[in-house]
Coordinates of C-alpha atoms in Angstrom, one line a residue:
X1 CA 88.6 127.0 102.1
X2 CA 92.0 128.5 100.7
X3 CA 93.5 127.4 103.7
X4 CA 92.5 123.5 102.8
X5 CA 93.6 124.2 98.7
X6 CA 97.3 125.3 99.9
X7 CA 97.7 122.6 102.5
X8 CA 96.8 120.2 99.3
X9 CA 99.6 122.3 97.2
X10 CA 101.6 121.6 99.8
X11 CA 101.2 117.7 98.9
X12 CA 100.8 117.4 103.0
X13 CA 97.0 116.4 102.6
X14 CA 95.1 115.3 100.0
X15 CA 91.3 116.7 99.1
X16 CA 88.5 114.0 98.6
X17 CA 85.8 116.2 96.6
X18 CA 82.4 115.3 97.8
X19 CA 80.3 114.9 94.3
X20 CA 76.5 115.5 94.6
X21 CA 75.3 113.7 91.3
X22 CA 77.6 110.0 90.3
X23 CA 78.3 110.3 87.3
X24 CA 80.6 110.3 84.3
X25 CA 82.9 113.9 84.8
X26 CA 82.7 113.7 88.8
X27 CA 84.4 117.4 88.7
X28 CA 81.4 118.6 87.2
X29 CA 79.6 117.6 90.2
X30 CA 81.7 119.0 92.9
X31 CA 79.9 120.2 96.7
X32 CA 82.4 122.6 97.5
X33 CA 80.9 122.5 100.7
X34 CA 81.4 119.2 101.8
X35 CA 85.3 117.2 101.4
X36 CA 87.2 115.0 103.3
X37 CA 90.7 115.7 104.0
X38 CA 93.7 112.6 103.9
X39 CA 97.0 112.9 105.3
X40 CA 99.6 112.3 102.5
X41 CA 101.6 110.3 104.5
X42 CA 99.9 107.3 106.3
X43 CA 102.7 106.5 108.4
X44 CA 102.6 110.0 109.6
X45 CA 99.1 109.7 109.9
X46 CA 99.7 106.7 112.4
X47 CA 102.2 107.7 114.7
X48 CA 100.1 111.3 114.7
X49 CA 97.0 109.4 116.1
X50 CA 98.5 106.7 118.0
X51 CA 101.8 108.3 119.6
X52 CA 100.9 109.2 123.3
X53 CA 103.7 109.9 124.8
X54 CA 107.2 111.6 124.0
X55 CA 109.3 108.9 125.2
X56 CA 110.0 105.4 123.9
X57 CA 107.9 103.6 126.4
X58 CA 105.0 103.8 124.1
X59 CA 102.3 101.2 124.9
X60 CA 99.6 102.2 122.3
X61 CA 101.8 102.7 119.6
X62 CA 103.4 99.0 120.2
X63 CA 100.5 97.6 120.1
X64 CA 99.3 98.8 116.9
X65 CA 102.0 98.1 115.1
X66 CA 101.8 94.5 116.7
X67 CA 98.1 94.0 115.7
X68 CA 97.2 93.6 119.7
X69 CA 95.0 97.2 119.4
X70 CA 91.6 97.1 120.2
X71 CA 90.7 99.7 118.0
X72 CA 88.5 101.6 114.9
X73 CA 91.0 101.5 112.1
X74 CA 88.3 102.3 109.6
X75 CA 90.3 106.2 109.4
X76 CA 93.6 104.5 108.6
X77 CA 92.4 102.0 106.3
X78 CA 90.9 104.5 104.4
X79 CA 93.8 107.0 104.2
X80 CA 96.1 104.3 102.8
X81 CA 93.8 103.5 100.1
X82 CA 93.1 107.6 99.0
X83 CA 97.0 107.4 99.4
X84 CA 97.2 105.2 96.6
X85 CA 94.6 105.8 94.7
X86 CA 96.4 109.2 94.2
X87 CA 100.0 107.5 93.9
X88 CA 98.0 105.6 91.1
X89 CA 97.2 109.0 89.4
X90 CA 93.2 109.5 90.6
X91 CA 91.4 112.3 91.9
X92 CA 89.8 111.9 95.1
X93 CA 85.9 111.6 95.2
X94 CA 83.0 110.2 97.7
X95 CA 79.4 110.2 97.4
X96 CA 76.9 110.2 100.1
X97 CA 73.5 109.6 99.8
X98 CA 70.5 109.6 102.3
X99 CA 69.2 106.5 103.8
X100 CA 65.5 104.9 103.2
X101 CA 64.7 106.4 106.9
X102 CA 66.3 110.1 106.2
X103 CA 68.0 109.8 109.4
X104 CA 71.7 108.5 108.2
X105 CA 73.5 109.1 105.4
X106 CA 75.0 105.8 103.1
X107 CA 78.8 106.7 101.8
X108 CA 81.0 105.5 99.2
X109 CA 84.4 106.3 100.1
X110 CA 85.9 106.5 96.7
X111 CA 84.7 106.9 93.2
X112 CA 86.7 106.7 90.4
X113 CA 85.4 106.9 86.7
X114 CA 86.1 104.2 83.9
X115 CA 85.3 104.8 80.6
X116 CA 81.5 105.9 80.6
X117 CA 81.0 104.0 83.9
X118 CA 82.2 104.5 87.5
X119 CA 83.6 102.2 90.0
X120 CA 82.5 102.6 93.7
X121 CA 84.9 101.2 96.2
X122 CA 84.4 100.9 100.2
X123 CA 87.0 100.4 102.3
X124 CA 86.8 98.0 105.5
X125 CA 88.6 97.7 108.5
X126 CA 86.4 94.8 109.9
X127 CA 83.2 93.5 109.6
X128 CA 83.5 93.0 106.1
X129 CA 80.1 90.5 105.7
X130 CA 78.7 93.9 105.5
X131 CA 78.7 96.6 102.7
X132 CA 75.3 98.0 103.2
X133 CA 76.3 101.5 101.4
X134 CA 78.2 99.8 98.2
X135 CA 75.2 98.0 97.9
X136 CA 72.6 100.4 98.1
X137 CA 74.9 102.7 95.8
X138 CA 75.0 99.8 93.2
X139 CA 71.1 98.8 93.6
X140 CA 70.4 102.9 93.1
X141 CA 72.7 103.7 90.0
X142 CA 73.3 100.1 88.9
X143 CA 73.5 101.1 85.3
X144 CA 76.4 103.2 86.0
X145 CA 78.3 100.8 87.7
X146 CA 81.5 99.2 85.7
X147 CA 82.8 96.9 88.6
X148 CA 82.2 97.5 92.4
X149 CA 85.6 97.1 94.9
X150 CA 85.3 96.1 98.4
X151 CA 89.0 97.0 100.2
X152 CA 89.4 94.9 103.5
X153 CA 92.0 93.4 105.3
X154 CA 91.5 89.8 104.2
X155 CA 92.2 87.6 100.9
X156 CA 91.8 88.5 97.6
X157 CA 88.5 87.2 96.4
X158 CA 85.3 87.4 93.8
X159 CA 82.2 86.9 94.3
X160 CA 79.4 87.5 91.2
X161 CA 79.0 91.3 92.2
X162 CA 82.4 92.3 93.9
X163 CA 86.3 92.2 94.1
X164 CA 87.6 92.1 97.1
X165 CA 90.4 93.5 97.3
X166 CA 93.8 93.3 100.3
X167 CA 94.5 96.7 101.2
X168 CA 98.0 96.2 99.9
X169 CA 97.3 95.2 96.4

């Protein structure tokens, strides 16, 4: 656990504290045991996961900085946003929370607290129709809930329940 704290001093990685009770003062609610670890740098983050080879013929690379990747960037998506959320002065915290069946887990990927209230945010790569956990997270604790974020890759919009936020705003 050290070991994670002074690779966060190091401003290489930034901590996501896993909180087991949503609430107003998130530290006091800290699971030491459970975080999730962001790279500080998403651009290193990329080329980390996507370089393959040590040359410049680099196929995979090309194509996901062309947009012509077939791929899961849920990961990266999610690592830009904790990168600017902190930029933006935050600390880092998710929530997770078991399923009606007990055999998955729902997560909200950030939680920031405003005023008395909190504001849940989920971050999308695709697929954005569905939010299943920022919904279940707002139906449980809905009288905690300021205003609910949606981050995706599409236009800013507003529905009655949600902003929906471009990853680059």
């Amino acid at each position: 656990r050290e070991s994670f704290y002074n690779l966060e001093d190091s401003q290489t990685v930034q901590i996501c504290q896993h909180i087991s009770d949503p609430r107003v003062g998130l530290t006091t609610t800290i699971d030491k045991d459970f975080f999730k670890m962001f790279t500080e740098d998403t651009g290193l983050f990329v080329t980390l996961c996507f370089y393959d080879k040590q040359f410049s013929e680099n196929i995979i690379y090309q194509k996901l900085v062309s947009g012509r990747l077939s791929a899961n960037l849920g990961y990266v998506y999610e690592n830009a946003v904790a990168q600017m959320l902190k930029a933006a002065g935050n600390q880092l915290f998710y929530y997770t929370f078991p399923t009606e069946t007990g055999k998955h887990n729902y997560e909200v990927d950030f939680l920031l607290s405003r005023g008395n209230k909190l504001c849940p945010i989920e971050v999308k790569s695709s697929g954005y129709k569905r939010h299943v956990s920022l919904d279940a997270f707002c139906q449980k604790y809905s009288s905690r809930v300021l205003q609910r974020y949606l981050v995706y890759t599409k236009d800013l919009h507003q529905d009655e329940q949600t902003i929906f936020l471009p990853v680059y705003l």
